[in-house]
Short mmCIF file of C-alpha atoms and ligand atoms in Angstrom, two decimals:
data_model
loop_
_atom_site.label_atom_id
_atom_site.label_comp_id
_atom_site.label_asym_id
_atom_site.label_seq_id
_atom_site.Cartn_x
_atom_site.Cartn_y
_atom_site.Cartn_z
CA UNK A 1 0.00 0.00 0.00
CA UNK A 2 1.42 3.40 -1.01
CA UNK A 3 -0.11 5.11 2.05
CA UNK A 4 -0.97 2.66 4.86
CA UNK A 5 -3.75 3.52 7.32
CA UNK A 6 -1.37 3.05 10.27
CA UNK A 7 2.39 3.01 10.72
CA UNK A 8 4.32 3.11 14.01
CA UNK A 9 7.22 5.59 14.07
CA UNK A 10 10.15 3.97 15.87
CA UNK A 11 13.74 4.86 15.12
CA UNK A 12 17.35 4.70 16.26
CA UNK A 13 16.63 6.26 19.64
CA UNK A 14 14.17 3.48 20.54
CA UNK A 15 16.64 0.85 19.23
CA UNK A 16 19.42 2.30 21.41
CA UNK A 17 17.18 2.49 24.48
CA UNK A 18 16.20 -1.18 24.10
CA UNK A 19 19.83 -2.19 23.51
CA UNK A 20 20.83 -0.39 26.73
CA UNK A 21 18.23 -2.35 28.71
CA UNK A 22 19.28 -5.65 27.13
CA UNK A 23 22.92 -4.95 27.94
CA UNK A 24 22.02 -4.04 31.53
CA UNK A 25 20.66 -7.54 32.17
CA UNK A 26 17.62 -6.03 33.97
CA UNK A 27 15.10 -6.82 31.28
CA UNK A 28 11.89 -7.59 33.22
CA UNK A 29 10.14 -5.05 35.46
CA UNK A 30 12.53 -2.60 37.11
CA UNK A 31 13.72 0.98 37.36
CA UNK A 32 13.02 1.83 33.70
CA UNK A 33 9.34 0.97 34.26
CA UNK A 34 9.31 3.14 37.40
CA UNK A 35 10.72 6.08 35.47
CA UNK A 36 8.25 5.62 32.61
CA UNK A 37 5.35 5.42 35.10
CA UNK A 38 6.43 8.62 36.81
CA UNK A 39 6.85 10.56 33.56
CA UNK A 40 3.58 9.22 32.14
CA UNK A 41 1.73 10.24 35.33
CA UNK A 42 3.13 13.78 34.92
CA UNK A 43 2.10 13.81 31.26
CA UNK A 44 -1.50 12.90 32.19
CA UNK A 45 -1.62 15.17 35.25
CA UNK A 46 -2.34 12.35 37.74
CA UNK A 47 -0.60 11.16 40.90
CA UNK A 48 -0.16 7.51 39.87
CA UNK A 49 0.54 5.54 36.70
CA UNK A 50 1.03 1.77 36.78
CA UNK A 51 2.63 0.08 33.78
CA UNK A 52 1.06 -3.15 32.48
CA UNK A 53 1.58 -5.37 29.46
CA UNK A 54 -1.49 -4.37 27.38
CA UNK A 55 -4.46 -2.05 27.29
CA UNK A 56 -6.70 -5.05 27.90
CA UNK A 57 -4.73 -5.88 31.06
CA UNK A 58 -5.14 -2.23 32.14
CA UNK A 59 -8.94 -2.47 31.75
CA UNK A 60 -9.15 -5.84 33.48
CA UNK A 61 -7.02 -4.66 36.43
CA UNK A 62 -9.01 -1.40 36.67
CA UNK A 63 -12.33 -3.26 36.78
CA UNK A 64 -11.09 -5.76 39.38
CA UNK A 65 -9.75 -2.86 41.43
CA UNK A 66 -13.18 -1.23 41.23
CA UNK A 67 -14.54 -4.42 42.80
CA UNK A 68 -16.34 -5.64 39.66
CA UNK A 69 -17.11 -9.36 39.76
CA UNK A 70 -19.77 -12.03 39.12
CA UNK A 71 -23.31 -10.71 39.64
CA UNK A 72 -22.33 -7.15 38.65
CA UNK A 73 -23.02 -5.27 35.44
CA UNK A 74 -20.93 -2.57 33.77
CA UNK A 75 -22.16 -0.13 31.13
CA UNK A 76 -19.92 0.10 28.03
CA UNK A 77 -20.42 1.70 24.61
CA UNK A 78 -21.58 -0.62 21.82
CA UNK A 79 -19.32 1.20 19.35
CA UNK A 80 -15.71 0.61 20.42
CA UNK A 81 -12.92 -1.96 20.25
CA UNK A 82 -13.90 -5.37 21.65
CA UNK A 83 -11.60 -5.19 24.72
CA UNK A 84 -13.72 -2.45 26.32
CA UNK A 85 -16.47 -5.05 26.77
CA UNK A 86 -14.49 -8.29 26.99
CA UNK A 87 -12.57 -6.97 30.02
CA UNK A 88 -15.95 -6.82 31.83
CA UNK A 89 -16.65 -10.45 30.94
CA UNK A 90 -13.14 -11.38 32.10
CA UNK A 91 -14.27 -10.29 35.59
CA UNK A 92 -17.31 -12.57 35.40
CA UNK A 93 -19.59 -9.50 35.13
CA UNK A 94 -22.14 -8.59 32.44
CA UNK A 95 -21.57 -5.78 29.93
CA UNK A 96 -24.60 -3.57 29.22
CA UNK A 97 -24.38 -1.87 25.84
CA UNK A 98 -25.04 1.86 25.60
CA UNK A 99 -25.45 3.70 22.32
CA UNK A 100 -23.15 6.53 21.23
CA UNK A 101 -23.59 10.15 20.24
CA UNK A 102 -24.07 10.55 16.47
CA UNK A 103 -21.64 13.50 16.30
CA UNK A 104 -18.73 12.55 18.60
CA UNK A 105 -19.27 8.74 18.37
CA UNK A 106 -18.63 8.65 22.15
CA UNK A 107 -20.87 7.05 24.78
CA UNK A 108 -24.25 8.80 25.08
CA UNK A 109 -24.99 9.76 28.73
CA UNK A 110 -28.78 9.42 28.22
CA UNK A 111 -28.34 5.91 26.91
CA UNK A 112 -26.13 5.06 29.91
CA UNK A 113 -28.75 6.37 32.34
CA UNK A 114 -31.48 4.22 30.80
CA UNK A 115 -29.38 1.07 31.31
CA UNK A 116 -28.37 1.47 34.97
CA UNK A 117 -29.70 -1.39 37.15
CA UNK A 118 -29.37 -2.21 40.84
CA UNK A 119 -26.39 -4.49 40.04
CA UNK A 120 -24.53 -1.87 37.95
CA UNK A 121 -21.20 -1.06 39.53
CA UNK A 122 -19.22 0.86 36.88
CA UNK A 123 -19.28 2.64 33.52
CA UNK A 124 -16.46 2.52 30.98
CA UNK A 125 -16.34 5.61 28.77
CA UNK A 126 -14.01 5.49 25.76
CA UNK A 127 -12.13 8.47 24.27
CA UNK A 128 -12.92 7.07 20.86
CA UNK A 129 -10.55 7.82 17.97
CA UNK A 130 -8.69 10.33 20.18
CA UNK A 131 -11.60 12.53 21.30
CA UNK A 132 -12.41 12.63 25.06
CA UNK A 133 -15.86 11.49 26.17
CA UNK A 134 -18.42 13.86 27.77
CA UNK A 135 -16.68 13.76 31.16
CA UNK A 136 -18.90 16.32 32.95
CA UNK A 137 -22.10 14.43 32.12
CA UNK A 138 -20.64 11.00 32.92
CA UNK A 139 -19.13 12.24 36.20
CA UNK A 140 -22.48 13.62 37.35
CA UNK A 141 -24.27 10.43 36.33
CA UNK A 142 -21.71 8.20 38.05
CA UNK A 143 -21.88 10.25 41.26
CA UNK A 144 -25.71 10.18 41.26
CA UNK A 145 -25.79 6.39 40.90
CA UNK A 146 -22.70 5.60 42.99
CA UNK A 147 -20.82 4.06 40.05
CA UNK A 148 -17.07 3.87 39.44
CA UNK A 149 -16.19 5.75 36.25
CA UNK A 150 -13.42 4.17 34.15
CA UNK A 151 -11.86 5.99 31.19
CA UNK A 152 -10.70 3.81 28.31
CA UNK A 153 -8.07 6.21 26.97
CA UNK A 154 -6.40 3.54 24.81
CA UNK A 155 -6.70 5.82 21.77
CA UNK A 156 -6.19 9.22 23.38
CA UNK A 157 -2.65 9.89 24.71
CA UNK A 158 -2.45 13.66 25.11
CA UNK A 159 -6.12 14.39 24.34
CA UNK A 160 -7.71 17.08 26.52
CA UNK A 161 -11.13 17.91 27.91
CA UNK A 162 -11.45 21.51 29.13
CA UNK A 163 -7.71 21.61 29.87
CA UNK A 164 -7.56 18.21 31.61
CA UNK A 165 -5.59 15.41 30.01
CA UNK A 166 -7.01 12.04 28.98
CA UNK A 167 -6.27 9.55 31.75
CA UNK A 168 -7.35 12.08 34.39
CA UNK A 169 -11.04 12.33 33.43
CA UNK A 170 -12.42 9.47 35.54
CA UNK A 171 -11.68 7.49 38.71
CA UNK A 172 -9.30 5.27 36.76
CA UNK A 173 -7.78 5.67 33.27
CA UNK A 174 -6.54 2.89 30.99
CA UNK A 175 -4.11 3.26 28.08
CA UNK A 176 -2.80 0.95 25.37
CA UNK A 177 0.62 1.21 23.73
CA UNK A 178 -0.15 -1.14 20.82
CA UNK A 179 1.95 -0.22 17.73
CA UNK A 180 -0.85 1.65 15.91
CA UNK A 181 -1.63 3.85 18.92
CA UNK A 182 -0.52 7.52 19.25
CA UNK A 183 2.58 6.19 21.06
CA UNK A 184 3.80 2.61 21.43
CA UNK A 185 5.85 0.20 23.53
CA UNK A 186 5.28 -2.75 21.16
CA UNK A 187 2.61 -4.21 23.41
CA UNK A 188 1.85 -2.43 26.67
CA UNK A 189 -0.58 -0.42 28.73
CA UNK A 190 -0.91 1.92 31.70
CA UNK A 191 -3.42 2.46 34.49
CA UNK A 192 -3.71 6.05 35.77
CA UNK A 193 -5.43 7.40 38.87
CA UNK A 194 -5.30 10.09 41.55
CA UNK A 195 -6.47 7.64 44.21
CA UNK A 196 -3.62 6.19 46.32
CA UNK A 197 -5.60 3.11 47.44
CA UNK A 198 -6.74 2.26 43.89
CA UNK A 199 -3.17 2.55 42.60
CA UNK A 200 -1.88 0.26 45.33
CA UNK A 201 -4.58 -2.32 44.56
CA UNK A 202 -3.75 -2.22 40.83
CA UNK A 203 -0.06 -2.82 41.65
CA UNK A 204 -1.04 -5.84 43.72
CA UNK A 205 -3.34 -7.36 41.10
CA UNK A 206 -0.91 -7.02 38.20
CA UNK A 207 1.82 -8.83 40.16
CA UNK A 208 0.22 -12.11 41.32
CA UNK A 209 -1.43 -10.40 44.29
CA UNK A 210 1.98 -10.26 46.00
CA UNK A 211 2.10 -7.75 48.83
CA UNK A 212 5.68 -8.87 49.55
CA UNK A 213 7.86 -11.36 47.72
CA UNK A 214 6.13 -14.78 47.91
CA UNK A 215 3.38 -13.41 50.15
CA UNK A 216 0.08 -13.43 48.23
CA UNK A 217 -2.90 -11.57 49.61
CA UNK A 218 -5.03 -11.85 46.45
CA UNK A 219 -5.26 -13.96 43.31
CA UNK A 220 -3.69 -11.63 40.78
CA UNK A 221 -2.21 -11.85 37.31
CA UNK A 222 1.15 -11.41 35.65
CA UNK A 223 0.34 -8.18 33.84
CA UNK A 224 3.72 -6.54 34.49
CA UNK A 225 5.37 -4.23 31.99
CA UNK A 226 9.01 -5.02 31.12
CA UNK A 227 11.97 -2.62 31.20
CA UNK A 228 12.30 -3.33 27.46
CA UNK A 229 8.80 -1.97 26.77
CA UNK A 230 9.29 0.95 29.17
CA UNK A 231 12.53 1.95 27.42
CA UNK A 232 10.61 2.27 24.15
CA UNK A 233 7.83 4.08 26.01
CA UNK A 234 10.18 6.69 27.49
CA UNK A 235 11.52 7.62 24.06
CA UNK A 236 8.01 7.63 22.58
CA UNK A 237 6.73 9.82 25.41
CA UNK A 238 9.34 12.38 24.41
CA UNK A 239 7.99 12.27 20.85
CA UNK A 240 4.24 11.93 21.38
CA UNK A 241 3.48 15.67 21.39
CA UNK A 242 5.22 16.01 18.03
CA UNK A 243 3.24 13.02 16.76
CA UNK A 244 -0.03 14.49 18.06
CA UNK A 245 0.65 17.92 16.53
CA UNK A 246 1.29 16.26 13.17
CA UNK A 247 -1.90 14.18 13.49
CA UNK A 248 -3.88 17.36 14.22
CA UNK A 249 -2.25 19.21 11.30
CA UNK A 250 -3.02 16.29 8.97
CA UNK A 251 -6.62 16.23 10.20
CA UNK A 252 -7.01 19.98 9.54
CA UNK A 253 -5.76 19.48 5.97
CA UNK A 254 -8.22 16.63 5.41
CA UNK A 255 -11.07 18.71 6.94
CA UNK A 256 -10.36 21.55 4.50
CA UNK A 257 -9.80 19.49 1.37
CA UNK A 258 -12.59 16.96 1.85
CA UNK A 259 -15.18 19.70 2.43
CA UNK A 260 -17.84 19.49 -0.26
CA UNK A 261 -17.09 15.87 -1.20
CA UNK A 262 -20.21 14.53 0.52
CA UNK A 263 -18.15 12.72 3.16
CA UNK A 264 -18.95 13.83 6.72
CA UNK A 265 -15.62 14.82 8.28
CA UNK A 266 -15.03 14.34 12.05
CA UNK A 267 -16.81 16.58 14.56
CA UNK A 268 -14.89 17.93 17.56
CA UNK A 269 -16.84 18.92 20.69
CA UNK A 270 -16.15 22.41 22.11
CA UNK A 271 -13.32 22.65 24.66
CA UNK A 272 -11.75 19.42 23.51
CA UNK A 273 -8.30 18.58 22.10
CA UNK A 274 -8.88 15.72 19.65
CA UNK A 275 -5.63 13.84 18.93
CA UNK A 276 -6.91 11.88 15.92
CA UNK A 277 -5.89 8.35 16.71
CA UNK A 278 -8.08 7.79 13.68
CA UNK A 279 -9.57 10.25 11.18
CA UNK A 280 -13.02 8.77 10.70
CA UNK A 281 -15.40 10.00 8.00
CA UNK A 282 -18.99 8.94 7.43
CA UNK A 283 -19.78 7.80 3.91
CA UNK A 284 -23.40 8.73 3.08
CA UNK A 285 -25.74 5.91 2.04
CA UNK A 286 -26.14 7.44 -1.46
CA UNK A 287 -22.38 7.76 -2.09
CA UNK A 288 -21.79 6.50 -5.66
CA UNK A 289 -19.70 3.41 -4.81
CA UNK A 290 -21.14 2.76 -1.36
CA UNK A 291 -18.81 2.58 1.66
CA UNK A 292 -17.20 -0.76 0.82
CA UNK A 293 -16.85 -0.03 -2.90
CA UNK A 294 -15.27 3.32 -2.05
CA UNK A 295 -12.84 1.55 0.29
CA UNK A 296 -11.85 -0.94 -2.41
CA UNK A 297 -11.37 1.82 -4.99
CA UNK A 298 -9.11 3.74 -2.59
CA UNK A 299 -7.11 0.55 -1.98
CA UNK A 300 -6.68 0.21 -5.77
CA UNK A 301 -5.30 3.75 -5.76
CA UNK A 302 -2.82 2.81 -3.00
CA UNK A 303 -4.66 4.54 -0.14
CA UNK A 304 -5.07 2.27 2.89
CA UNK A 305 -8.28 2.64 4.88
CA UNK A 306 -10.02 0.63 7.60
CA UNK A 307 -13.45 0.29 9.15
CA UNK A 308 -13.38 1.03 12.87
CA UNK A 309 -15.65 -0.81 13.67
CA UNK A 310 -17.73 -2.96 11.31
CA UNK A 311 -19.83 -4.76 13.98
CA UNK A 312 -21.19 -3.11 17.15
CA UNK A 313 -20.10 -5.13 20.20
CA UNK A 314 -23.69 -6.02 21.17
CA UNK A 315 -23.95 -7.81 17.80
CA UNK A 316 -20.76 -9.88 18.20
CA UNK A 317 -21.48 -13.62 18.21
CA UNK A 318 -19.99 -14.03 21.68
CA UNK A 319 -22.51 -11.49 23.07
CA UNK A 320 -25.54 -13.19 21.52
CA UNK A 321 -27.22 -13.29 24.96
CA UNK A 322 -26.04 -10.02 26.55
CA UNK A 323 -26.59 -8.03 23.36
CA UNK A 324 -29.98 -9.47 22.46
CA UNK A 325 -32.00 -6.72 24.13
CA UNK A 326 -29.60 -3.84 23.38
CA UNK A 327 -30.90 -1.14 21.06
CA UNK A 328 -28.07 0.93 19.64
CA UNK A 329 -29.29 2.43 16.35
CA UNK A 330 -26.51 5.04 16.15
CA UNK A 331 -23.86 2.33 16.57
CA UNK A 332 -25.58 0.28 13.85
CA UNK A 333 -25.58 3.26 11.51
CA UNK A 334 -21.91 4.06 12.20
CA UNK A 335 -20.80 0.45 11.71
CA UNK A 336 -22.33 0.60 8.23
CA UNK A 337 -21.01 4.02 7.24
CA UNK A 338 -17.64 4.91 8.84
CA UNK A 339 -14.26 4.79 7.17
CA UNK A 340 -10.83 5.69 8.62
CA UNK A 341 -8.42 7.55 6.36
CA UNK A 342 -4.63 7.77 6.97
CA UNK A 343 -3.85 10.56 9.48
CA UNK A 344 -0.81 9.16 11.34
CA UNK A 345 2.37 11.24 11.68
CA UNK A 346 4.17 9.43 8.85
CA UNK A 347 1.60 10.81 6.36
CA UNK A 348 3.35 13.61 4.42
CA UNK A 349 1.91 16.75 2.79
CA UNK A 350 2.33 14.97 -0.54
CA UNK A 351 0.41 11.95 0.76
CA UNK A 352 -2.41 14.20 1.96
CA UNK A 353 -2.73 15.86 -1.43
CA UNK A 354 -2.73 12.41 -3.07
CA UNK A 355 -5.43 11.06 -0.70
CA UNK A 356 -7.73 14.03 -1.34
CA UNK A 357 -7.21 13.83 -5.08
CA UNK A 358 -8.01 10.10 -5.01
CA UNK A 359 -11.20 10.75 -3.00
CA UNK A 360 -12.32 13.52 -5.37
CA UNK A 361 -11.66 11.26 -8.36
CA UNK A 362 -14.19 8.74 -6.99
CA UNK A 363 -17.06 11.15 -6.30
C1 LIG B 1 -10.62 1.50 22.79
C2 LIG B 1 -9.64 0.40 23.08
N1 LIG B 1 -9.71 -0.26 24.26
C3 LIG B 1 -8.85 -1.22 24.57
C4 LIG B 1 -7.85 -1.62 23.71
C5 LIG B 1 -6.99 -2.79 24.09
O1 LIG B 1 -5.63 -2.49 24.10
P1 LIG B 1 -4.54 -3.64 23.81
O2 LIG B 1 -4.63 -4.00 22.38
O3 LIG B 1 -3.25 -2.96 24.16
O4 LIG B 1 -4.85 -4.78 24.72
C6 LIG B 1 -7.72 -0.96 22.48
C7 LIG B 1 -6.65 -1.26 21.51
O5 LIG B 1 -6.40 -2.23 20.96
C8 LIG B 1 -8.64 0.05 22.15
O6 LIG B 1 -8.58 0.68 20.98
#
C-alpha cells in the first residue's frame, strides 16, 4: 500500500534504548518501568501511573480494582474496540451496551442512564478515535448512581477535555501502547489514577497479588510491563506531542480538502483537544460506490483505509445473549457508514494531497 492507514514511528533512539536495557541484564520489570510510570503520570496530570503489558490488562485490572465481579453489570459503549467489553466479561460480570452520540461517536450519557440497574457497579467511557468522552455528564451520572467511572483512553494519549488530560477524566484511566496507537511500547498499557488506594490495589493485582515477595494476599495476574517496553515508552513519550501535533495538522488538511465531497468529516466537541488516533469519515448511504466499494477503490489507488468498527459489540457472536436486548441504532448506523483515512504522523503533505485527489476522483 502506497499510504498505509497506520504506521508506528520507531527509530534509532528506541533501538538504542532497548539495547541499553538488554545490555544491563535487567530486562523484566525494574527501574526503567518506574521512570516511565512517573513521567507518564506527569504527562497525564495524575498522581499515579502503573505500567502493564497491554491495554486489555489495564482495563481488566481497573475493573477488578473497582470491585467488579460475578453478579455485577458494567455499562460500556456498543461502538468501540472489543476489549472495552471483553474486560468486563473477564471479571465474570455482564456488559450492558449503551449507544453513542451521532456527532462525537462517544458514549451517550442518556443511553447510559437508561441502562443502569441495581447491580450496575461501573461505567467505561471510551475516548474514541482520540476525542475525550463527555466527562462532565458522565461524572455527574456516576456520582448520582454511585458508580465507578473508568476511562478507556487507549486511543487518546495527550487528548484534553477543558484543559484536563485524557487519563485524568475518571476514577481510573486505561491506556494501550499497541503499535498503531498515538505512542507505542510494542505491546503495553498503563493504568492512571489520583487515588492512592486504587493505585496500590492495581499494583497488587498485576503482580500475582503479591504484597511482599512470595506473600500473596489476592489472586492476581502477571500483567507486568518489562523494562524493554518501558525503554521504548520513554523515548516515545518524548515524541508523542510532536506526533499528536502532526496528526492534528493532517486532520485539519483533510477537513479543508474533503469539504464538499459529501463525506462527513469528524466533529470535535467544544473545549476538547482531539488527537486523531483515527480520522473517521462517514460515507453517506447514497455515495456512488457505497462505503465498501469506495474503500476498495481507494485501496486500488494505493490509499489504505479501515473500518473502525464494522460490527457493534452487542452484535458480536460471543454477546448473543447479553446483546440481544440492546438497542443501539446510532452504533448500527456508524458500523455501516464509517471509514478511517490515513492521518498518522508518517503521512506527508504529498500523501495528503494524493489522498484528497483520489477521494475527489471517486465522487
Ligand atoms: C478502545 C480500546 N480499548 C482497549 C484496547 C486494548 O488495548 P490492547 O490492544 O493494548 O490490549 C484498544 C486497543 O487495541 C482500544 O482501541
